[in-house]
mmCIF file of C-alpha atoms in Angstrom:
data_model
loop_
_atom_site.group_PDB
_atom_site.id
_atom_site.type_symbol
_atom_site.label_atom_id
_atom_site.label_comp_id
_atom_site.label_asym_id
_atom_site.label_seq_id
_atom_site.Cartn_x
_atom_site.Cartn_y
_atom_site.Cartn_z
ATOM 1 C CA MET S 5 118.736 66.834 113.195
ATOM 2 C CA SER S 6 120.238 69.482 116.252
ATOM 3 C CA GLU S 7 121.130 69.450 119.057
ATOM 4 C CA SER S 8 118.007 71.350 121.635
ATOM 5 C CA LEU S 9 119.255 74.238 122.989
ATOM 6 C CA GLY S 10 118.872 74.883 126.453
ATOM 7 C CA SER S 11 117.056 71.369 126.757
ATOM 8 C CA GLY S 12 119.640 70.135 129.032
ATOM 9 C CA ARG S 13 119.489 66.777 127.084
ATOM 10 C CA PRO S 14 123.052 64.906 125.736
ATOM 11 C CA PRO S 15 123.152 64.954 122.317
ATOM 12 C CA THR S 16 122.377 61.681 120.764
ATOM 13 C CA PRO S 17 124.613 58.682 118.949
ATOM 14 C CA GLU S 18 123.412 60.396 116.161
ATOM 15 C CA GLN S 19 124.190 64.603 116.566
ATOM 16 C CA LYS S 20 127.744 63.382 118.142
ATOM 17 C CA PRO S 21 128.996 63.331 115.094
ATOM 18 C CA THR S 22 128.119 66.347 113.903
ATOM 19 C CA THR S 23 129.339 67.790 116.454
ATOM 20 C CA ALA S 24 132.394 66.831 116.300
ATOM 21 C CA LEU S 25 132.259 66.987 112.348
ATOM 22 C CA ARG S 26 131.199 71.600 112.862
ATOM 23 C CA ARG S 27 133.326 71.347 115.280
ATOM 24 C CA ARG S 28 136.609 70.282 113.298
ATOM 25 C CA LEU S 29 135.767 72.035 110.257
ATOM 26 C CA ALA S 30 135.738 75.801 112.830
ATOM 27 C CA GLU S 31 139.412 74.761 113.051
ATOM 28 C CA LEU S 32 140.069 74.251 109.663
ATOM 29 C CA ARG S 33 138.974 77.903 108.592
ATOM 30 C CA GLY S 34 139.662 79.344 111.161
ATOM 31 C CA PRO S 35 137.490 80.337 114.745
ATOM 32 C CA ALA S 36 136.338 83.877 114.213
ATOM 33 C CA THR S 37 135.752 82.615 110.220
ATOM 34 C CA PRO S 38 132.500 82.516 109.589
ATOM 35 C CA ALA S 39 131.225 79.090 106.875
ATOM 36 C CA ARG S 40 130.925 80.050 103.885
ATOM 37 C CA PRO S 41 127.452 78.100 102.825
ATOM 38 C CA LEU S 42 127.486 75.851 100.063
ATOM 39 C CA ASP S 43 124.729 76.365 97.288
ATOM 40 C CA ALA S 44 123.693 74.458 93.994
ATOM 41 C CA ARG S 45 126.495 75.039 91.835
ATOM 42 C CA ALA S 46 129.516 74.247 94.307
ATOM 43 C CA LEU S 47 127.423 71.359 95.502
ATOM 44 C CA ALA S 48 126.889 70.516 91.672
ATOM 45 C CA ALA S 49 131.472 70.770 90.369
ATOM 46 C CA LEU S 50 131.302 67.999 93.546
ATOM 47 C CA ALA S 51 129.737 65.549 91.554
ATOM 48 C CA ALA S 52 131.519 66.102 88.755
ATOM 49 C CA ASN S 53 134.602 66.106 89.812
ATOM 50 C CA PRO S 54 134.275 63.587 92.941
ATOM 51 C CA GLY S 55 137.986 62.196 93.485
ATOM 52 C CA CYS S 56 138.783 65.353 94.379
ATOM 53 C CA ARG S 57 139.762 65.134 97.846
ATOM 54 C CA ARG S 58 140.635 69.210 98.168
ATOM 55 C CA ARG S 59 137.310 70.763 96.756
ATOM 56 C CA ALA S 60 135.218 68.581 99.506
ATOM 57 C CA LEU S 61 137.101 69.532 101.743
ATOM 58 C CA LEU S 62 137.706 72.904 101.373
ATOM 59 C CA ASP S 63 133.878 73.026 100.435
ATOM 60 C CA GLY S 64 133.116 70.975 103.175
ATOM 61 C CA ALA S 65 134.857 73.466 105.838
ATOM 62 C CA GLY S 66 133.118 76.361 104.571
ATOM 63 C CA VAL S 67 136.716 77.700 103.216
ATOM 64 C CA ASP S 68 136.715 80.887 100.584
ATOM 65 C CA LYS S 69 138.274 79.265 97.976
ATOM 66 C CA GLY S 70 138.267 82.441 95.647
ATOM 67 C CA ALA S 71 139.367 84.637 99.126
ATOM 68 C CA LEU S 72 142.542 81.297 99.398
ATOM 69 C CA ALA S 73 143.024 81.452 95.904
ATOM 70 C CA GLU S 74 143.559 85.864 95.686
ATOM 71 C CA ALA S 75 146.162 85.083 99.518
ATOM 72 C CA ILE S 76 148.731 81.683 97.999
ATOM 73 C CA GLY S 77 149.299 84.399 94.213
ATOM 74 C CA SER S 78 146.444 82.544 92.139
ATOM 75 C CA PRO S 79 143.515 84.867 92.116
ATOM 76 C CA SER S 80 140.208 83.819 89.782
ATOM 77 C CA ALA S 81 139.308 87.196 88.269
ATOM 78 C CA ALA S 82 138.620 85.480 85.548
ATOM 79 C CA PHE S 83 135.588 83.250 87.696
ATOM 80 C CA GLY S 84 132.065 83.469 87.382
ATOM 81 C CA GLN S 85 129.690 84.534 84.780
ATOM 82 C CA SER S 86 130.066 87.966 83.613
ATOM 83 C CA GLN S 87 126.907 90.559 83.649
ATOM 84 C CA PHE S 88 126.253 90.520 80.871
ATOM 85 C CA ALA S 89 125.172 87.180 81.292
ATOM 86 C CA PHE S 90 123.935 87.069 84.184
ATOM 87 C CA MET S 91 121.504 90.289 82.945
ATOM 88 C CA ARG S 92 120.617 87.984 79.927
ATOM 89 C CA GLY S 93 120.044 85.542 81.929
ATOM 90 C CA ASN S 94 117.433 87.351 84.383
ATOM 91 C CA ALA S 95 115.607 88.664 80.904
ATOM 92 C CA PHE S 96 115.290 85.123 79.236
ATOM 93 C CA GLU S 97 113.717 83.904 82.920
ATOM 94 C CA ALA S 98 110.758 86.512 83.487
ATOM 95 C CA LYS S 99 110.573 86.137 79.587
ATOM 96 C CA VAL S 100 109.624 82.233 80.276
ATOM 97 C CA LYS S 101 107.840 83.613 83.628
ATOM 98 C CA GLY S 102 105.651 86.056 82.444
ATOM 99 C CA ASP S 103 101.329 85.984 82.361
ATOM 100 C CA GLY S 104 102.003 83.395 85.308
ATOM 101 C CA GLY S 105 103.674 81.401 83.798
ATOM 102 C CA THR S 106 101.139 80.188 81.383
ATOM 103 C CA GLU S 107 104.650 80.030 78.553
ATOM 104 C CA LEU S 108 106.352 77.791 80.227
ATOM 105 C CA LEU S 109 103.719 75.454 81.398
ATOM 106 C CA ARG S 110 102.855 74.779 78.005
ATOM 107 C CA LEU S 111 106.472 73.922 77.635
ATOM 108 C CA LEU S 112 106.901 71.806 80.119
ATOM 109 C CA HIS S 113 102.751 69.789 78.694
ATOM 110 C CA GLU S 114 104.933 69.562 75.341
ATOM 111 C CA ARG S 115 108.070 67.736 76.092
ATOM 112 C CA MET S 116 106.264 65.690 79.694
ATOM 113 C CA GLY S 117 102.480 65.986 78.871
ATOM 114 C CA ALA S 118 102.581 62.808 78.123
ATOM 115 C CA GLY S 119 98.728 62.570 76.544
ATOM 116 C CA ALA S 120 97.265 64.598 79.664
ATOM 117 C CA GLU S 121 95.091 67.992 78.899
ATOM 118 C CA PRO S 122 97.215 71.037 79.146
ATOM 119 C CA PRO S 123 97.238 72.925 82.070
ATOM 120 C CA GLY S 124 95.271 75.994 82.526
ATOM 121 C CA GLN S 125 95.540 78.235 85.401
ATOM 122 C CA ALA S 126 98.184 77.520 87.942
ATOM 123 C CA LEU S 127 98.519 78.265 91.099
ATOM 124 C CA THR S 128 101.192 80.620 92.654
ATOM 125 C CA PRO S 129 102.146 80.872 95.500
ATOM 126 C CA ASP S 130 103.484 83.770 97.461
ATOM 127 C CA LEU S 131 106.824 82.168 99.408
ATOM 128 C CA ALA S 132 108.023 84.906 100.829
ATOM 129 C CA ALA S 133 109.528 84.697 104.803
ATOM 130 C CA ALA S 134 111.742 85.725 106.710
ATOM 131 C CA GLY S 135 115.337 84.653 106.328
ATOM 132 C CA PRO S 136 116.333 81.268 104.402
ATOM 133 C CA GLU S 137 115.197 79.134 106.678
ATOM 134 C CA GLY S 138 112.075 81.194 106.763
ATOM 135 C CA ARG S 139 111.858 80.401 103.073
ATOM 136 C CA ALA S 140 112.530 76.813 102.530
ATOM 137 C CA ALA S 141 109.941 76.562 105.673
ATOM 138 C CA ARG S 142 107.425 77.897 104.003
ATOM 139 C CA THR S 143 108.400 75.855 100.122
ATOM 140 C CA ALA S 144 107.413 73.383 102.115
ATOM 141 C CA LEU S 145 104.012 74.327 103.197
ATOM 142 C CA ALA S 146 103.469 75.417 99.682
ATOM 143 C CA LEU S 147 104.772 72.312 98.486
ATOM 144 C CA ARG S 148 102.899 70.147 100.779
ATOM 145 C CA GLU S 149 99.140 72.212 99.436
ATOM 146 C CA ALA S 150 99.379 72.734 96.020
ATOM 147 C CA THR S 151 100.080 68.638 96.141
ATOM 148 C CA GLU S 152 96.346 67.932 98.237
ATOM 149 C CA SER S 153 94.722 70.391 95.983
ATOM 150 C CA GLY S 154 95.328 68.195 93.543
ATOM 151 C CA GLY S 155 95.729 71.523 90.695
ATOM 152 C CA TRP S 156 99.091 72.500 89.037
ATOM 153 C CA ALA S 157 100.787 74.520 90.517
ATOM 154 C CA LEU S 158 104.177 76.539 90.286
ATOM 155 C CA LEU S 159 106.317 77.465 92.101
ATOM 156 C CA ASP S 160 109.328 80.589 91.422
ATOM 157 C CA HIS S 161 112.158 80.898 93.260
ATOM 158 C CA PRO S 162 111.266 77.466 95.714
ATOM 159 C CA MET S 163 114.341 77.765 99.075
ATOM 160 C CA LEU S 164 114.831 73.858 99.941
ATOM 161 C CA ALA S 165 117.401 72.853 102.828
ATOM 162 C CA LEU S 166 119.544 70.341 101.988
ATOM 163 C CA GLU S 167 122.191 69.428 105.008
ATOM 164 C CA VAL S 168 125.853 68.540 103.712
ATOM 165 C CA ALA S 169 128.365 68.188 106.423
ATOM 166 C CA GLY S 170 126.374 68.813 109.363
ATOM 167 C CA SER S 171 125.238 72.145 108.233
ATOM 168 C CA PRO S 172 122.704 73.103 105.650
ATOM 169 C CA ALA S 173 123.095 74.431 102.846
ATOM 170 C CA TYR S 174 119.818 76.416 101.276
ATOM 171 C CA LEU S 175 119.449 75.903 97.647
ATOM 172 C CA GLU S 176 116.486 78.120 95.039
ATOM 173 C CA PRO S 177 116.121 76.631 92.122
ATOM 174 C CA ASP S 178 114.952 78.588 89.390
ATOM 175 C CA ALA S 179 111.107 77.076 89.494
ATOM 176 C CA VAL S 180 109.734 73.892 90.859
ATOM 177 C CA VAL S 181 106.220 73.327 88.873
ATOM 178 C CA VAL S 182 103.602 70.656 90.845
ATOM 179 C CA HIS S 183 102.125 68.294 88.674
ATOM 180 C CA PRO S 184 97.902 67.808 89.191
ATOM 181 C CA ASP S 185 99.258 63.745 90.122
ATOM 182 C CA GLY S 186 101.475 64.976 92.512
ATOM 183 C CA ARG S 187 104.230 64.961 90.896
ATOM 184 C CA TRP S 188 106.839 67.840 91.312
ATOM 185 C CA THR S 189 109.158 68.693 88.443
ATOM 186 C CA VAL S 190 112.459 70.835 88.310
ATOM 187 C CA VAL S 191 112.754 73.308 86.412
ATOM 188 C CA GLU S 192 116.061 75.198 85.509
ATOM 189 C CA ILE S 193 116.263 78.041 82.533
ATOM 190 C CA LYS S 194 119.321 78.756 80.767
ATOM 191 C CA SER S 195 120.297 80.744 78.548
ATOM 192 C CA PHE S 196 122.503 79.656 76.078
ATOM 193 C CA PRO S 197 121.144 78.794 73.529
ATOM 194 C CA MET S 198 119.569 74.968 71.243
ATOM 195 C CA ILE S 199 120.330 75.005 68.373
ATOM 196 C CA ASP S 200 118.337 72.536 65.862
ATOM 197 C CA ALA S 201 117.729 70.879 69.309
ATOM 198 C CA ALA S 202 120.677 70.459 70.619
ATOM 199 C CA ALA S 203 122.202 72.532 72.948
ATOM 200 C CA ASP S 204 126.379 72.933 74.100
ATOM 201 C CA ALA S 205 127.016 69.594 75.424
ATOM 202 C CA SER S 206 128.635 69.996 78.825
ATOM 203 C CA LYS S 207 126.408 73.274 80.073
ATOM 204 C CA VAL S 208 124.034 70.380 79.147
ATOM 205 C CA GLY S 209 125.686 68.471 81.692
ATOM 206 C CA ALA S 210 126.970 71.303 83.916
ATOM 207 C CA ALA S 211 122.546 71.982 84.250
ATOM 208 C CA ALA S 212 122.569 68.196 84.345
ATOM 209 C CA ARG S 213 123.928 68.368 87.634
ATOM 210 C CA GLN S 214 122.846 70.852 89.171
ATOM 211 C CA SER S 215 119.000 70.178 88.275
ATOM 212 C CA ALA S 216 120.207 66.353 90.628
ATOM 213 C CA VAL S 217 121.165 68.153 93.921
ATOM 214 C CA TYR S 218 117.591 69.865 93.551
ATOM 215 C CA VAL S 219 116.343 66.864 93.175
ATOM 216 C CA LEU S 220 118.051 64.978 95.862
ATOM 217 C CA ALA S 221 117.023 68.447 98.034
ATOM 218 C CA LEU S 222 113.747 68.020 97.228
ATOM 219 C CA GLU S 223 113.050 64.178 97.548
ATOM 220 C CA ARG S 224 113.798 64.682 101.447
ATOM 221 C CA VAL S 225 110.153 67.417 101.589
ATOM 222 C CA ALA S 226 108.604 64.800 99.439
ATOM 223 C CA VAL S 227 109.208 61.711 102.168
ATOM 224 C CA LEU S 228 106.963 63.777 105.161
ATOM 225 C CA THR S 229 104.394 64.817 102.223
ATOM 226 C CA LYS S 230 101.802 62.991 101.284
ATOM 227 C CA GLY S 231 100.525 61.655 97.720
ATOM 228 C CA ALA S 232 103.463 63.377 96.797
ATOM 229 C CA SER S 233 106.978 62.107 94.207
ATOM 230 C CA VAL S 234 109.983 63.343 92.617
ATOM 231 C CA ASP S 235 110.249 63.861 89.040
ATOM 232 C CA HIS S 236 114.337 62.367 88.093
ATOM 233 C CA SER S 237 113.347 63.833 84.625
ATOM 234 C CA VAL S 238 113.682 68.174 84.849
ATOM 235 C CA LEU S 239 112.707 70.525 82.575
ATOM 236 C CA LEU S 240 115.599 72.785 80.736
ATOM 237 C CA VAL S 241 114.288 75.806 79.669
ATOM 238 C CA CYS S 242 116.828 77.455 76.652
ATOM 239 C CA PRO S 243 116.552 80.611 73.156
ATOM 240 C CA LYS S 244 115.326 78.648 70.222
ATOM 241 C CA ASP S 245 118.037 78.774 68.021
ATOM 242 C CA PHE S 246 118.912 82.662 67.592
ATOM 243 C CA SER S 247 116.323 84.385 68.866
ATOM 244 C CA ASN S 248 114.129 84.498 72.645
ATOM 245 C CA LEU S 249 111.813 82.359 71.723
ATOM 246 C CA PRO S 250 111.874 79.134 74.530
ATOM 247 C CA THR S 251 111.899 75.972 73.766
ATOM 248 C CA ALA S 252 112.415 72.462 76.201
ATOM 249 C CA SER S 253 113.815 69.714 76.467
ATOM 250 C CA VAL S 254 114.008 66.706 79.232
ATOM 251 C CA ILE S 255 116.872 65.226 80.892
ATOM 252 C CA ASP S 256 116.757 62.346 83.188
ATOM 253 C CA VAL S 257 119.000 63.078 86.060
ATOM 254 C CA ARG S 258 119.458 59.531 87.858
ATOM 255 C CA LYS S 259 122.962 59.047 86.908
ATOM 256 C CA GLN S 260 123.883 62.577 87.976
ATOM 257 C CA LEU S 261 121.940 61.739 91.721
ATOM 258 C CA ALA S 262 123.630 58.289 92.215
ATOM 259 C CA VAL S 263 126.959 60.738 91.588
ATOM 260 C CA THR S 264 126.331 63.605 94.075
ATOM 261 C CA ARG S 265 125.157 61.599 97.213
ATOM 262 C CA ARG S 266 127.921 59.523 97.061
ATOM 263 C CA GLN S 267 129.826 63.097 96.997
ATOM 264 C CA LEU S 268 127.424 63.873 99.738
ATOM 265 C CA THR S 269 128.318 60.551 101.627
ATOM 266 C CA ARG S 270 131.658 61.814 101.195
ATOM 267 C CA LEU S 271 130.919 65.500 102.636
ATOM 268 C CA ALA S 272 129.906 63.665 106.086
ATOM 269 C CA ARG S 273 133.615 61.702 105.998
ATOM 270 C CA ILE S 274 135.873 65.219 106.086
ATOM 271 C CA GLU S 275 136.796 64.249 109.565
ATOM 272 C CA ASP S 276 138.479 61.154 107.359
ATOM 273 C CA ILE S 277 140.169 64.226 105.238
ATOM 274 C CA ALA S 278 141.489 66.618 107.784
ATOM 275 C CA ASP S 279 142.726 63.389 110.220
ATOM 276 C CA GLU S 280 145.634 63.260 107.601
ATOM 277 C CA LEU S 281 146.736 67.211 107.705
ATOM 278 C CA PRO S 282 149.549 67.421 109.103
ATOM 279 C CA PRO S 283 148.951 68.470 112.532
ATOM 280 C CA GLY S 284 148.540 72.086 112.819
ATOM 281 C CA THR S 285 147.231 72.615 109.091
ATOM 282 C CA THR S 286 144.909 75.496 108.891
ATOM 283 C CA PHE S 287 143.341 77.464 105.927
ATOM 284 C CA ASP S 288 142.459 79.962 107.763
ATOM 285 C CA LEU S 289 143.045 83.199 106.604
ATOM 286 C CA ASP S 290 144.006 86.046 109.182
ATOM 287 C CA GLY S 291 147.627 85.318 110.250
ATOM 288 C CA GLN S 292 148.675 83.504 107.815
ATOM 289 C CA SER S 293 151.446 84.430 104.718
ATOM 290 C CA GLY S 294 150.480 82.878 101.750
ATOM 291 C CA ALA S 295 153.424 81.069 101.819
ATOM 292 C CA SER S 296 151.041 78.762 104.739
ATOM 293 C CA LEU S 297 148.205 78.733 103.182
ATOM 294 C CA ALA S 298 149.833 77.175 99.937
ATOM 295 C CA THR S 299 151.431 74.862 101.959
ATOM 296 C CA ALA S 300 147.973 73.980 103.358
ATOM 297 C CA VAL S 301 146.550 73.902 100.170
ATOM 298 C CA GLU S 302 149.481 71.793 99.315
ATOM 299 C CA ALA S 303 148.595 68.315 102.212
ATOM 300 C CA VAL S 304 145.524 68.284 100.914
ATOM 301 C CA PRO S 305 145.351 65.784 97.846
ATOM 302 C CA ALA S 306 143.744 67.236 94.239
ATOM 303 C CA VAL S 307 142.381 65.613 91.472
ATOM 304 C CA TYR S 308 142.917 68.449 88.630
ATOM 305 C CA ALA S 309 141.223 68.137 84.875
ATOM 306 C CA PRO S 310 140.684 71.168 82.316
ATOM 307 C CA GLU S 311 136.552 71.070 83.822
ATOM 308 C CA CYS S 312 137.859 72.765 86.644
ATOM 309 C CA LEU S 313 138.846 76.141 85.455
ATOM 310 C CA ALA S 314 134.747 76.659 84.921
ATOM 311 C CA ALA S 315 133.933 75.608 88.495
ATOM 312 C CA CYS S 316 136.789 76.049 91.233
ATOM 313 C CA GLU S 317 138.713 78.935 92.038
ATOM 314 C CA LEU S 318 141.699 77.390 92.468
ATOM 315 C CA ALA S 319 141.722 75.729 88.940
ATOM 316 C CA PHE S 320 144.308 78.438 88.640
ATOM 317 C CA HIS S 321 146.697 77.597 91.216
ATOM 318 C CA CYS S 322 145.738 73.217 90.327
ATOM 319 C CA ARG S 323 146.843 74.212 87.118
ATOM 320 C CA GLY S 324 149.701 75.272 87.636
ATOM 321 C CA ARG S 325 150.701 72.062 89.373
ATOM 322 C CA ALA S 326 149.112 70.072 87.579
ATOM 323 C CA ARG S 327 151.774 71.226 84.476
ATOM 324 C CA ASP S 328 154.995 71.450 86.758
ATOM 325 C CA ASP S 329 154.333 67.771 87.376
ATOM 326 C CA GLY S 330 153.734 66.551 83.810
ATOM 327 C CA THR S 331 150.103 64.744 85.226
ATOM 328 C CA VAL S 332 148.207 63.885 81.724
ATOM 329 C CA THR S 333 145.561 64.342 83.817
ATOM 330 C CA ALA S 334 145.720 68.424 82.827
ATOM 331 C CA LEU S 335 145.269 67.763 79.442
ATOM 332 C CA GLY S 336 141.882 65.668 80.258
ATOM 333 C CA ARG S 337 140.050 63.249 81.710
ATOM 334 C CA SER S 338 139.788 61.180 78.634
ATOM 335 C CA LEU S 339 143.156 61.204 78.030
ATOM 336 C CA ARG S 340 144.016 60.064 81.381
ATOM 337 C CA GLY S 341 141.845 57.475 80.893
ATOM 338 C CA GLU S 342 143.545 56.150 77.548
ATOM 339 C CA LEU S 343 146.680 56.510 78.675
ATOM 340 C CA GLY S 344 146.187 53.562 82.047
ATOM 341 C CA SER S 345 149.401 53.033 84.141
ATOM 342 C CA LEU S 346 150.850 55.784 82.422
ATOM 343 C CA THR S 347 149.852 58.845 84.618
ATOM 344 C CA THR S 348 153.246 61.519 84.045
ATOM 345 C CA VAL S 349 153.924 63.723 79.896
ATOM 346 C CA GLY S 350 157.422 62.047 81.242
ATOM 347 C CA GLU S 351 156.530 58.531 81.531
ATOM 348 C CA VAL S 352 153.823 59.049 77.859
ATOM 349 C CA LEU S 353 156.894 60.276 76.305
ATOM 350 C CA ALA S 354 160.015 57.166 78.060
ATOM 351 C CA ALA S 355 157.225 55.045 76.846
ATOM 352 C CA ALA S 356 157.537 56.332 73.243
ATOM 353 C CA ARG S 357 160.225 56.325 72.862
ATOM 354 C CA GLY S 358 160.973 54.103 73.997
ATOM 355 C CA GLU S 359 163.176 54.260 77.816
ATOM 356 C CA SER S 360 160.825 52.794 79.008
ATOM 357 C CA GLY S 361 157.157 50.111 79.940
ATOM 358 C CA ASP S 362 155.737 46.538 79.621
ATOM 359 C CA PRO S 363 155.517 46.341 75.659
ATOM 360 C CA ALA S 364 153.114 43.507 76.416
ATOM 361 C CA ASP S 365 150.469 46.201 77.770
ATOM 362 C CA PRO S 366 148.395 47.714 75.186
ATOM 363 C CA THR S 367 149.290 51.130 76.499
ATOM 364 C CA VAL S 368 152.668 51.445 75.191
ATOM 365 C CA ALA S 369 152.190 49.348 72.053
ATOM 366 C CA ALA S 370 150.072 51.891 71.099
ATOM 367 C CA VAL S 371 152.364 54.816 71.920
ATOM 368 C CA ARG S 372 155.510 52.889 70.113
ATOM 369 C CA ARG S 373 153.350 52.935 67.304
ATOM 370 C CA ALA S 374 151.661 56.028 66.998
ATOM 371 C CA ALA S 375 155.320 57.046 67.853
ATOM 372 C CA ALA S 376 156.184 55.465 64.477
ATOM 373 C CA LEU S 377 153.869 56.048 62.322
ATOM 374 C CA ARG S 378 155.247 60.081 63.655
ATOM 375 C CA ALA S 379 158.079 59.146 62.910
ATOM 376 C CA GLU S 380 157.334 57.861 59.582
ATOM 377 C CA ALA S 381 155.339 61.334 58.197
ATOM 378 C CA GLY S 382 158.683 62.643 59.547
ATOM 379 C CA ALA S 383 158.238 64.508 63.169
ATOM 380 C CA PRO S 384 160.262 62.679 65.093
ATOM 381 C CA CYS S 385 158.536 62.030 68.665
ATOM 382 C CA ARG S 386 160.267 64.946 70.711
#
């Protein structure tokens, strides 16, 4: 709940932390710098790397990480989707939604119909309004009206609002379908192919995390809508094989939803992370040298993994630091999990050579066994 401007009433106890948090985050990014709004991709990236305090703080404070990366000498010029992929995705989405969404509704019934009658003509309400706040209000009204009507409705690019660290984040899913029974289903349309009914696992995982953010935002609206419920399974629509024909699969996002909820709770405690910073730390890009900004960035702990390269503008900087420190996380989370207490490449090599490590530790024993096998094959461990 936001404060009533001009009401003369003091903020309630629930509002005070929000006001203090907003003030603290403004100090971190610079009082004259507008906050960079969070979107579904950013929230999904947070869910993909929940242990990174650096990303949580910078995203919660609304810092422009792309500009920050350039200022500290690690520009993210290669970050983001290519223009060609963007245009191809728009063309495919238009094809899927063409003719009033007939093909989309057919796919939804085929994958999630559960014996119900195929949808006929669906309502396609006009969601136009002034600004994101107006569009979010218009979307909430359209969802309520469609649920009360008891028929099918297709909302094309609705606008949803989700409060993150005391500020609204406006989210725009590709589509939301309202079922006659009051269920709301998120539809995510991607241009990567499904080959033999399977798509790239990493891309499907990213789509699932992004869809979970939309589901969470829809739940906030459904609570206030009589007879409404949000489906925890989303419809992923992609090109079939090597054609431009659409096909679909159903993804259960309950796991991703739980992770996203935890991350939002963590973002609400960003002030605790900020309080651990050295006094005077700021990410204000105006009037600070690259060295000062780099020092500020390094003051916040980060957890780098190769997946960050596709999701974070600071990934090149963090990768360089991870390589300098020799952390095994830079080689992948799965390897980090298998190596247990051995957290750096130096520790792994020393354990393999028998110079350190407890022989009773299964990880150390496995590493030494691998080194012995390598030596027997004629390639000594270096």
